Coordinates of C-alpha atoms in Angstrom, one line a residue:
M1 CA -34.5 12.3 21.2
R2 CA -35.2 10.0 24.1
L3 CA -33.0 7.2 22.2
A4 CA -31.1 9.2 20.1
S5 CA -29.3 10.3 23.8
L6 CA -28.9 6.7 24.9
L7 CA -27.1 5.8 21.4
D8 CA -25.1 9.0 21.8
R9 CA -24.3 8.0 25.4
A10 CA -23.7 4.5 24.3
L11 CA -21.4 5.4 21.9
S12 CA -19.6 7.1 23.7
R13 CA -18.8 4.4 26.5
G14 CA -18.9 2.6 23.4
R15 CA -15.5 4.7 22.8
V16 CA -14.1 5.2 25.8
L17 CA -13.9 1.7 26.6
V18 CA -12.5 0.7 23.3
R19 CA -9.3 3.3 23.7
T20 CA -8.6 1.8 27.3
G21 CA -8.8 -1.8 27.0
E22 CA -7.7 -4.4 24.6
P23 CA -10.9 -6.7 25.5
A24 CA -12.8 -4.0 24.1
L25 CA -10.9 -3.5 21.2
L26 CA -11.1 -7.6 20.2
V27 CA -14.8 -7.0 20.4
V28 CA -14.9 -4.2 17.5
A29 CA -12.0 -6.7 15.4
A30 CA -14.6 -9.9 15.8
V31 CA -17.3 -7.4 14.5
I32 CA -15.0 -6.2 11.6
G33 CA -13.4 -9.4 10.6
C34 CA -17.4 -10.4 10.3
L35 CA -18.2 -7.6 8.2
A36 CA -15.7 -8.5 6.2
G37 CA -16.4 -12.2 5.8
V38 CA -19.8 -11.0 4.8
A39 CA -18.2 -8.3 1.7
V40 CA -15.8 -11.5 0.0
T41 CA -19.3 -13.5 0.7
V42 CA -21.4 -11.1 -1.1
M43 CA -19.0 -10.1 -3.7
S44 CA -17.5 -13.9 -4.5
R45 CA -21.4 -14.6 -5.1
L46 CA -21.7 -11.5 -7.4
A47 CA -19.2 -12.4 -9.6
Q48 CA -19.9 -16.2 -10.1
W49 CA -23.6 -15.1 -10.6
L50 CA -22.1 -12.7 -13.9
H51 CA -19.8 -16.2 -15.2
V52 CA -23.1 -18.0 -16.0
V53 CA -25.2 -15.9 -16.5
L54 CA -22.2 -13.8 -19.6
F55 CA -20.9 -16.9 -20.2
A56 CA -23.5 -20.1 -20.0
I57 CA -20.9 -22.1 -17.7
G58 CA -22.6 -24.0 -15.1
R59 CA -23.5 -22.5 -11.5
D60 CA -21.0 -24.0 -9.8
D61 CA -18.0 -24.3 -12.7
F62 CA -15.3 -22.7 -12.5
L63 CA -14.9 -19.9 -16.0
S64 CA -11.0 -20.3 -16.6
A65 CA -11.9 -24.4 -16.0
T66 CA -13.8 -24.4 -19.2
T67 CA -12.6 -25.8 -22.4
T68 CA -14.6 -23.4 -24.6
I69 CA -16.7 -20.7 -24.4
T70 CA -20.0 -21.2 -26.6
P71 CA -21.1 -19.5 -28.2
S72 CA -18.2 -17.6 -29.7
W73 CA -19.4 -14.5 -29.2
R74 CA -19.6 -14.6 -25.2
V75 CA -15.7 -13.4 -24.9
L76 CA -17.4 -9.8 -26.3
A77 CA -18.4 -10.2 -22.4
T78 CA -15.2 -8.5 -21.2
A79 CA -15.3 -5.8 -23.8
G80 CA -18.9 -4.9 -22.3
G81 CA -17.1 -5.1 -19.1
G82 CA -14.7 -2.6 -20.1
L83 CA -17.6 0.0 -22.1
L84 CA -19.5 -0.7 -18.0
L85 CA -16.4 0.4 -16.7
G86 CA -15.2 3.3 -18.9
A87 CA -18.6 5.0 -18.0
V88 CA -18.1 5.0 -14.1
Y89 CA -14.8 6.4 -14.7
L90 CA -16.0 9.0 -16.8
L91 CA -19.2 9.8 -13.9
F92 CA -16.2 9.9 -11.4
R93 CA -13.3 11.3 -13.8
R94 CA -12.8 14.4 -11.2
S95 CA -12.4 12.5 -8.3
Q96 CA -9.7 12.3 -6.4
Q97 CA -7.2 8.7 -6.0
I98 CA -8.8 6.4 -4.2
V99 CA -6.5 5.1 -1.2
D100 CA -5.5 1.5 -0.5
P101 CA -5.4 0.0 2.9
I102 CA -1.4 0.5 2.4
E103 CA -0.9 3.6 1.4
A104 CA -3.6 4.8 4.1
N105 CA -1.6 2.8 6.5
A106 CA 1.6 4.2 5.7
L107 CA 0.9 7.7 4.8
H108 CA -3.2 9.0 6.6
G109 CA -2.8 6.9 10.1
G110 CA -5.6 4.7 8.5
R111 CA -7.8 6.9 7.2
M112 CA -10.5 4.9 4.0
S113 CA -13.4 7.0 2.3
L114 CA -15.7 3.9 2.5
R115 CA -17.8 5.3 0.0
D116 CA -14.2 5.4 -2.5
S117 CA -14.0 1.4 -1.5
L118 CA -17.0 1.1 -2.2
R119 CA -16.9 1.4 -5.7
V120 CA -13.1 0.3 -6.2
A121 CA -15.7 -3.3 -5.5
F122 CA -18.1 -2.7 -7.8
E123 CA -15.7 -2.0 -10.0
A124 CA -13.4 -4.8 -9.4
V125 CA -16.5 -7.7 -9.2
V126 CA -16.8 -5.9 -12.9
S127 CA -13.9 -6.6 -14.4
N128 CA -13.8 -10.1 -12.6
G129 CA -17.2 -11.3 -13.7
S130 CA -16.7 -10.1 -17.2
G131 CA -13.7 -12.4 -17.7
A132 CA -10.8 -9.8 -16.5
S133 CA -7.9 -11.5 -16.0
V134 CA -7.8 -10.1 -12.5
G135 CA -8.7 -11.0 -9.3
L136 CA -11.3 -9.4 -6.1
E137 CA -8.5 -9.9 -3.7
A138 CA -7.8 -6.1 -3.9
G139 CA -11.5 -5.2 -3.4
Y140 CA -11.9 -7.9 -0.4
T141 CA -9.2 -5.8 1.3
Q142 CA -10.1 -2.5 0.1
L143 CA -14.0 -2.8 1.3
G144 CA -12.8 -5.0 4.4
G145 CA -10.4 -2.0 5.0
A146 CA -12.1 0.7 4.8
M147 CA -15.2 -0.5 6.7
A148 CA -13.0 -1.2 9.1
S149 CA -11.5 2.4 9.1
R150 CA -14.8 3.5 9.8
I151 CA -16.0 2.1 12.1
G152 CA -12.5 3.0 14.1
Q153 CA -12.7 7.0 13.1
R154 CA -16.2 6.5 14.6
L155 CA -15.0 5.1 17.5
H156 CA -12.1 7.7 17.9
L157 CA -9.9 5.4 18.1
R158 CA -6.0 6.2 18.4
R159 CA -3.7 6.7 15.6
A160 CA -1.8 3.1 15.8
D161 CA -5.4 1.7 16.7
L162 CA -7.3 2.9 13.7
R163 CA -3.8 1.1 11.4
T164 CA -4.5 -2.6 13.3
A165 CA -8.4 -2.3 12.1
V166 CA -7.9 -1.8 8.7
G167 CA -5.3 -4.6 9.1
C168 CA -8.0 -6.1 11.3
G169 CA -10.7 -6.1 7.7
A170 CA -8.2 -7.6 5.3
A171 CA -7.0 -10.2 7.6
G172 CA -11.2 -11.0 7.6
A173 CA -11.1 -10.5 3.8
I174 CA -8.2 -12.7 2.9
A175 CA -9.1 -15.5 5.7
A176 CA -12.7 -15.8 4.5
A177 CA -11.6 -15.5 0.8
F178 CA -8.9 -18.9 1.2
S179 CA -10.4 -20.4 4.3
A180 CA -7.0 -19.5 6.0
P181 CA -7.0 -17.7 8.9
L182 CA -3.2 -17.5 9.6
T183 CA -2.9 -16.8 6.2
G184 CA -5.1 -13.7 6.2
A185 CA -3.6 -13.0 9.7
F186 CA -0.3 -12.7 8.3
Y187 CA -1.2 -10.4 4.6
S188 CA -2.2 -8.1 7.6
F189 CA 1.1 -8.3 9.2
E190 CA 2.9 -8.4 6.3
L191 CA 1.4 -6.0 4.3
I192 CA -1.1 -4.0 5.7
I193 CA 0.4 -2.7 9.0
G194 CA 3.9 -3.5 7.7
V195 CA 4.6 -5.4 11.6
Y196 CA 4.1 -8.1 13.8
S197 CA 3.9 -6.7 16.8
V198 CA 2.7 -8.3 20.8
A199 CA 0.1 -5.2 19.9
N200 CA -1.2 -6.4 16.9
I201 CA -1.5 -10.1 17.3
A202 CA -5.2 -10.5 18.7
P203 CA -7.2 -8.7 17.2
V204 CA -5.7 -9.6 13.7
M205 CA -5.8 -13.2 15.2
T206 CA -9.3 -12.7 16.0
A207 CA -10.4 -11.0 12.6
A208 CA -9.0 -13.3 10.5
I209 CA -11.0 -16.3 12.9
S210 CA -14.1 -13.8 12.4
G211 CA -13.9 -13.5 8.9
F212 CA -13.3 -17.5 7.8
L213 CA -16.4 -18.2 10.4
V214 CA -18.6 -16.0 8.7
A215 CA -17.3 -17.0 5.2
Q216 CA -17.5 -20.9 6.1
G217 CA -21.5 -20.3 8.0
L218 CA -22.5 -18.6 4.5
G219 CA -21.6 -20.9 2.6
A220 CA -18.9 -18.7 0.7
A221 CA -16.7 -20.8 -2.3
A222 CA -13.3 -20.2 -1.0
Y223 CA -10.4 -20.2 -3.0
T224 CA -9.4 -23.8 -2.3
I225 CA -5.9 -24.5 -3.9
E226 CA -6.1 -28.4 -4.2
V227 CA -2.3 -30.4 -4.2
P228 CA -1.8 -34.2 -4.9
D229 CA -1.4 -36.2 -1.4
S230 CA 2.0 -38.0 -2.4
L231 CA 4.6 -34.9 -1.7
T232 CA 8.3 -36.1 -0.8
L233 CA 11.3 -33.7 0.8
Q234 CA 14.4 -35.0 1.5
A235 CA 17.2 -32.6 2.6
V236 CA 18.6 -33.6 -0.3
D237 CA 15.9 -32.3 -2.9
Y238 CA 16.1 -28.9 -1.5
P239 CA 18.7 -27.2 -4.0
P240 CA 16.4 -26.9 -7.0
Y241 CA 13.7 -25.7 -5.3
L242 CA 16.0 -23.0 -3.6
I243 CA 16.8 -22.1 -7.5
L244 CA 13.4 -22.0 -8.4
G245 CA 12.9 -19.5 -5.3
I246 CA 15.3 -17.2 -7.2
L247 CA 14.4 -17.6 -10.4
A248 CA 10.8 -16.9 -9.2
G249 CA 12.0 -13.3 -8.1
L250 CA 13.0 -13.0 -11.6
A251 CA 9.9 -14.0 -13.2
A252 CA 8.0 -11.7 -10.5
I253 CA 10.4 -8.7 -11.5
A254 CA 9.6 -8.9 -15.8
I255 CA 5.4 -9.3 -14.6
M256 CA 5.5 -6.6 -12.7
R257 CA 7.7 -4.9 -15.6
L258 CA 5.8 -5.7 -17.9
V259 CA 2.4 -4.7 -16.6
T260 CA 3.9 -1.2 -16.3
L261 CA 4.7 -1.2 -19.8
A262 CA 1.4 -1.7 -20.7
D263 CA -0.1 1.2 -18.8
I264 CA 2.7 3.4 -20.6
A265 CA 1.1 2.1 -23.8
F266 CA -2.5 2.1 -23.3
Q267 CA -1.5 5.6 -22.2
K268 CA 0.3 6.2 -25.3
S269 CA -2.2 5.3 -27.4
R270 CA -4.1 8.5 -26.8
L271 CA -6.6 6.2 -26.1
P272 CA -10.1 7.9 -24.0
R273 CA -9.2 6.3 -20.4
A274 CA -13.2 5.4 -20.4
I275 CA -12.4 3.1 -24.2
R276 CA -9.0 1.4 -22.9
P277 CA -10.7 -1.1 -20.9
T278 CA -13.1 -2.0 -23.7
V279 CA -10.5 -1.9 -26.2
G280 CA -8.5 -4.5 -23.2
G281 CA -11.3 -6.5 -23.2
L282 CA -11.7 -7.4 -26.9
L283 CA -8.0 -8.7 -26.5
I284 CA -8.8 -10.5 -24.0
G285 CA -11.9 -11.8 -25.6
A286 CA -9.9 -12.6 -28.6
M287 CA -7.5 -15.1 -26.3
A288 CA -9.5 -16.5 -24.5
L289 CA -11.4 -18.5 -28.1
Y290 CA -7.7 -19.7 -27.9
T291 CA -8.1 -21.1 -23.9
P292 CA -10.2 -19.5 -21.6
Q293 CA -7.8 -19.8 -18.9
V294 CA -6.7 -16.9 -19.7
L295 CA -10.0 -15.2 -18.1
A296 CA -10.6 -14.4 -14.8
A297 CA -8.4 -14.6 -11.7
G298 CA -7.5 -18.6 -12.7
H299 CA -8.8 -20.6 -9.9
G300 CA -10.6 -23.4 -12.0
A301 CA -7.5 -22.8 -14.7
M302 CA -5.4 -23.2 -11.1
H303 CA -6.8 -26.8 -10.6
L304 CA -6.0 -28.4 -14.3
N305 CA -2.8 -27.7 -14.0
L306 CA -2.5 -28.7 -10.7
V307 CA -3.9 -32.3 -11.2
Q308 CA -3.8 -33.0 -14.3
A309 CA -0.7 -34.1 -16.3
V310 CA -0.5 -30.6 -18.7
P311 CA 2.0 -31.5 -22.5
V312 CA 4.5 -29.4 -21.7
G313 CA 3.6 -26.8 -25.1
L314 CA 0.6 -26.4 -23.6
L315 CA 1.7 -24.9 -19.8
L316 CA 3.8 -22.6 -21.7
T317 CA 1.3 -21.2 -24.1
V318 CA -1.1 -20.5 -20.9
L319 CA 1.9 -19.1 -19.5
V320 CA 2.3 -16.2 -21.8
M321 CA -1.0 -15.9 -22.5
K322 CA -2.2 -15.3 -18.9
I323 CA 0.6 -13.5 -18.5
A324 CA -0.2 -11.0 -21.6
S325 CA -4.0 -11.2 -20.5
V326 CA -3.4 -10.0 -16.4
A327 CA -0.8 -6.8 -18.3
V328 CA -3.7 -6.3 -21.0
S329 CA -6.1 -5.8 -17.9
L330 CA -4.2 -3.8 -15.6
G331 CA -3.0 -1.8 -18.4
S332 CA -6.4 -1.2 -20.0
G333 CA -8.1 -0.2 -16.8
F334 CA -9.8 -3.4 -15.3
R335 CA -9.8 -2.9 -11.3
G336 CA -8.7 -5.9 -10.0
G337 CA -5.6 -7.1 -8.0
M338 CA -2.9 -10.1 -8.9
F339 CA -3.0 -11.8 -5.9
F340 CA -4.9 -15.4 -7.4
A341 CA -3.1 -14.4 -10.7
S342 CA 0.3 -14.8 -9.2
L343 CA -0.3 -18.1 -7.5
F344 CA -1.9 -19.6 -10.8
L345 CA 1.2 -18.1 -12.4
G346 CA 3.5 -19.5 -10.1
A347 CA 1.9 -22.8 -10.2
L348 CA 2.6 -23.4 -13.9
F349 CA 6.7 -21.9 -13.6
G350 CA 7.0 -24.6 -11.1
K351 CA 5.6 -27.6 -13.1
L352 CA 7.5 -26.0 -16.3
F353 CA 10.7 -25.8 -14.2
A354 CA 10.0 -29.6 -13.3
M355 CA 9.6 -31.0 -16.4
G356 CA 12.8 -29.2 -17.4
V357 CA 15.0 -30.3 -15.3
T358 CA 14.0 -33.7 -15.5
A359 CA 14.6 -33.8 -19.2
I360 CA 18.3 -32.1 -18.3
V361 CA 19.0 -34.7 -15.7
P362 CA 16.2 -37.4 -15.7
T363 CA 17.6 -38.9 -12.5
S364 CA 16.4 -36.1 -11.0
S365 CA 13.8 -36.5 -7.8
I366 CA 12.2 -32.9 -7.9
D367 CA 8.2 -33.6 -7.6
P368 CA 6.4 -31.7 -10.2
A369 CA 3.4 -30.9 -7.7
A370 CA 6.2 -29.7 -5.4
A371 CA 7.6 -27.5 -7.6
A372 CA 4.1 -26.2 -8.4
I373 CA 3.9 -25.4 -5.0
V374 CA 6.9 -24.1 -4.5
A375 CA 7.3 -21.2 -7.5
M376 CA 3.3 -20.4 -6.7
S377 CA 4.2 -19.3 -3.3
A378 CA 7.3 -17.3 -4.6
L379 CA 5.9 -15.5 -7.3
G380 CA 3.5 -14.9 -5.5
V381 CA 5.8 -13.5 -2.4
G382 CA 8.0 -11.5 -5.6
I383 CA 5.0 -9.8 -6.8
V384 CA 2.3 -9.1 -4.0
G385 CA 5.4 -9.7 -0.6
G386 CA 4.6 -11.3 2.0
P387 CA 7.3 -14.6 2.9
L388 CA 4.7 -15.7 5.8
T389 CA 1.8 -15.5 3.9
M390 CA 2.8 -17.2 1.1
T391 CA 4.1 -20.1 3.5
F392 CA 1.3 -20.3 5.6
L393 CA -1.2 -20.3 2.7
A394 CA 1.1 -23.5 1.2
L395 CA 0.9 -24.9 5.4
E396 CA -3.5 -24.7 5.0
A397 CA -3.8 -25.6 1.3
T398 CA -1.4 -28.7 1.3
G399 CA -1.3 -29.3 5.0
D400 CA 1.8 -30.6 5.0
L401 CA 4.6 -29.8 7.4
A402 CA 7.0 -31.6 4.9
I403 CA 6.7 -28.6 2.3
T404 CA 6.2 -25.7 4.2
G405 CA 10.3 -25.4 5.1
I406 CA 11.3 -25.4 1.3
V407 CA 8.6 -22.7 0.4
L408 CA 9.6 -20.7 3.1
A409 CA 12.8 -21.1 2.0
A410 CA 12.1 -20.2 -1.7
S411 CA 10.0 -17.2 -0.4
L412 CA 12.8 -15.7 1.1
L413 CA 15.0 -15.7 -1.7
S414 CA 12.7 -14.7 -4.2
A415 CA 11.7 -12.2 -1.6
I416 CA 15.7 -11.5 -2.0
T417 CA 15.9 -10.9 -5.3
V418 CA 13.3 -8.7 -6.2
R419 CA 14.1 -6.4 -3.5
E420 CA 18.2 -6.3 -4.1
L421 CA 16.8 -6.3 -7.6
F422 CA 13.6 -4.2 -7.9
G423 CA 12.9 -2.9 -4.3
Y424 CA 9.1 -3.0 -4.2
S425 CA 6.0 -5.4 -4.2
F426 CA 3.2 -5.0 -7.2
S427 CA 1.5 -2.9 -4.5
T428 CA 3.7 -0.5 -3.5
W429 CA 5.6 -0.3 -6.8
R430 CA 2.1 0.9 -9.0
L431 CA 1.9 3.1 -5.6
H432 CA 5.5 4.6 -6.8
L433 CA 4.8 5.1 -10.8
R434 CA 2.0 8.0 -9.3
G435 CA 4.8 9.6 -7.4
E436 CA 5.2 7.7 -4.1
T437 CA 8.2 6.8 -2.0
I438 CA 6.5 4.3 0.4
R439 CA 7.9 1.2 -0.2
S440 CA 5.6 -0.8 3.3
A441 CA 2.7 0.1 5.0
I442 CA 5.2 0.8 7.6
D443 CA 3.7 4.1 9.1
V444 CA 5.7 7.0 8.1
G445 CA 2.8 9.2 7.8
W446 CA 3.4 10.7 11.3
L447 CA 6.6 12.2 9.5
R448 CA 5.6 13.7 6.8
G449 CA 2.9 15.4 8.5
L450 CA 5.7 17.0 11.5
T451 CA 6.2 19.8 9.1
V452 CA 7.9 23.2 10.0
G453 CA 4.3 25.2 10.7
R454 CA 3.7 22.7 13.5
M455 CA 7.2 22.8 15.2
M456 CA 7.8 26.9 14.0
R457 CA 7.2 29.8 16.7
T458 CA 5.3 32.3 15.7
D459 CA 6.5 35.3 18.2
V460 CA 8.7 36.5 16.0
R461 CA 10.2 40.4 16.7
T462 CA 11.7 41.4 13.6
V463 CA 14.1 44.9 12.7
L464 CA 14.8 47.3 9.5
A465 CA 17.6 46.9 8.1
T466 CA 18.0 50.3 7.3
M467 CA 18.2 50.3 11.3
P468 CA 21.8 52.3 12.4
A469 CA 23.4 50.0 14.2
D470 CA 23.8 52.1 17.2
A471 CA 20.0 52.0 17.5
F472 CA 20.0 48.6 17.7
R473 CA 22.8 48.3 20.2
S474 CA 20.5 50.4 22.7
L475 CA 17.8 48.3 21.3
F476 CA 19.1 44.9 22.0
P477 CA 21.9 45.0 24.5
L478 CA 24.4 42.4 25.1
G479 CA 22.4 39.7 26.6
S480 CA 19.1 40.3 25.8
T481 CA 18.5 37.6 22.3
Q482 CA 21.0 35.9 20.6
R483 CA 19.8 36.8 17.3
V484 CA 16.9 39.2 15.0
V485 CA 15.2 38.8 12.1
V486 CA 15.9 41.4 9.4
T487 CA 13.1 42.5 6.8
D488 CA 13.0 45.3 4.2
A489 CA 10.9 48.4 4.2
D490 CA 8.1 45.9 1.9
G491 CA 8.5 43.6 4.8
R492 CA 10.2 40.8 3.0
Y493 CA 13.4 38.6 4.9
A494 CA 16.4 39.8 4.7
G495 CA 18.2 38.3 7.1
I496 CA 19.7 37.2 10.7
V497 CA 21.8 39.3 12.1
L498 CA 23.7 38.5 15.8
V499 CA 23.6 40.7 18.7
A500 CA 26.8 39.2 19.8
E501 CA 28.3 40.1 16.3
I502 CA 27.1 43.8 16.4
H503 CA 28.5 44.7 20.0
S504 CA 31.9 43.3 19.3
A505 CA 31.7 45.3 15.6
P506 CA 34.1 48.7 15.9
A507 CA 32.0 51.8 15.9
S508 CA 32.0 54.4 12.9
S509 CA 29.9 56.2 10.7
E510 CA 26.4 56.8 12.5
D511 CA 24.8 56.4 9.2
E512 CA 26.1 53.0 9.5
T513 CA 23.0 50.2 9.6
I514 CA 22.7 46.6 10.3
Q515 CA 22.8 45.6 6.5
P516 CA 25.9 44.5 6.6
F517 CA 25.8 42.7 9.4
C518 CA 22.6 40.6 8.0
R519 CA 23.5 36.5 7.4
H520 CA 21.3 34.3 5.7
A521 CA 19.2 36.0 3.8
D522 CA 18.5 32.9 1.1
K523 CA 18.4 30.3 3.3
M524 CA 14.9 30.4 4.5
L525 CA 11.9 28.2 5.7
Y526 CA 8.5 27.2 4.9
P527 CA 5.8 26.4 6.2
S528 CA 5.0 23.0 4.5
M529 CA 8.3 21.6 4.9
S530 CA 8.8 18.1 6.6
A531 CA 11.2 17.7 9.6
Q532 CA 14.0 16.0 7.1
A533 CA 13.9 19.1 4.7
A534 CA 14.3 21.6 6.9
A535 CA 17.2 19.4 8.7
K536 CA 19.1 19.7 5.3
V537 CA 18.1 23.6 5.3
F538 CA 19.9 23.4 8.6
E539 CA 22.9 22.1 8.0
M540 CA 23.7 23.8 4.5
A541 CA 23.1 27.0 6.6
E542 CA 25.4 25.8 9.3
S543 CA 23.2 28.2 11.4
E544 CA 21.3 27.4 15.2
E545 CA 18.0 29.2 14.6
L546 CA 16.2 29.9 11.0
V547 CA 13.2 32.1 9.6
V548 CA 9.9 30.5 8.4
V549 CA 9.1 32.7 5.2
D550 CA 5.4 32.3 4.0
G551 CA 6.6 31.9 -0.1
S552 CA 9.8 32.0 -1.9
S553 CA 8.2 35.1 -3.5
T554 CA 7.0 37.3 -1.3
R555 CA 8.9 36.1 1.6
Q556 CA 6.8 37.7 4.5
V557 CA 8.0 36.1 7.9
V558 CA 5.7 33.9 9.9
G559 CA 7.5 31.9 12.1
L560 CA 11.3 30.8 13.6
L561 CA 13.0 27.3 14.1
T562 CA 15.3 26.3 16.1
E563 CA 17.6 23.6 14.9
A564 CA 17.1 21.9 18.5
H565 CA 13.6 22.2 18.6
L566 CA 13.6 20.3 15.4
F567 CA 16.1 17.5 16.5
R568 CA 13.7 17.4 20.4
R569 CA 10.4 17.1 18.1
Y570 CA 11.4 14.8 15.6
A571 CA 12.6 12.0 18.5
E572 CA 9.5 12.3 20.7
E573 CA 7.6 11.3 17.4
L574 CA 10.2 8.6 16.6
D575 CA 9.7 7.6 21.1
K576 CA 6.1 7.6 19.5
A577 CA 5.7 5.2 17.2
R578 CA 8.4 2.9 18.9
R579 CA 6.0 2.7 21.9
N580 CA 2.8 2.3 19.6
L581 CA 4.6 -0.5 17.8
A582 CA 5.5 -2.3 20.9
G583 CA 2.2 -1.7 22.3
E584 CA 3.2 0.2 24.9
S585 CA 0.2 3.5 26.3

């Protein structure tokens, strides 16, 4: 009992320190980064172990870099992984939709389920380990973000700090995976938190560096991107690469559309959800018989195609088959993301572009390796998002500042192309298909939480519509109130009457009731309405005050809301969000 009391007291003291002091938050960020580094190491080693066991490759070899899968029956391992995933889907068929870090930060103030995220990590390892054409990055960031969210909730962090903590988990995971702290940090800024500010730079960078160092110390096999050292670029070389950036944006849109079509095709196939991954695994295995480069995320295949001279026909074939395998993998239900797959596809696309330019203009000085790096980043931006994330990835992979400028320019053009013609990255597009409307991780959950039920006042005085007008004038003299809510004999909302209007009306028969003076009988609010929806009703009703009812059928009066109070509360919440963004207390 004494030990438990001491632990509770220490935890309480820690909560106070974290909520009031930035140095304590940095310690928490470092712990989160370390945990993310450990998670990345464990998951990557489990996936590699599955590659070794299922496909009989060397312990240090990459699955997608093998020449052939021998014996050929081993390609059935992907279908076996799909069968295991199907069993998991059956087991959790009644569970709710799992919230990812972007959705958590945009809508739920950084709250994630650690139990659900462990399941996502397991499914990602099974998918990648069995050869499905998906990456582990989605599992990395899911688990890193969920661990950070659990720690933040135990420490009772404020909403803004909890969102930053989730960003720290993702930053540590990506930094550990790619041995790239800047890439991890800006992945968090651009994709998970949605903004770069003075308030979040220190904890996120701390987490990214911690994750990187822990993964290095544990000997994790990072997703290195090796390129030739002889990359030279001058100002006159920029135009072809800028065109490549735009084309990469268009290619990103086409790939995202294709993945969606594959998803729809599997849904319309009437195959049970638990069977779809098995069918998808069979299709991927069939493609792997031609070239194993379609398997897993493609780290080994990326290296092969970047450093070796590959014929145009083979490059094009691998590009088409890799796109098809990614679409089949995600459409059939394998768990994973497109982070590294988009980099691999971009590298292939860039080399093909360089070969095409050289064939058309033999005097062109375009460098195939440089084009591969530029397209890798630009296509990654188009699919994943984050121009600075991909720019820092290129910088940390190549160590070449000369190419970084053109990578940033091409990435920005790709981002603009996708935003103008499509509007979503792959992460937010998948959410859009589920019915969400968010386009980034910027916090909009507070706005959805600002409902009519939270803003209305409940001390509403009502009168019956059958009340005589003379009795009403006696009960509500001029100046006592402006409006009175009217109900029928069953307590159902019947409208609002203006006290001044009844007093100004000429007196008539004693039988006259207040019924003819009722206004806005068909304009009402509901407790679950958001502030935006309520503002539209006020605009249509042209009224300063509206009644809140419990439902459209029962119409029982539960509250009253004024337009002035609605906009005042909206302005207060908006100012709070601005202050959180600026790092003000």
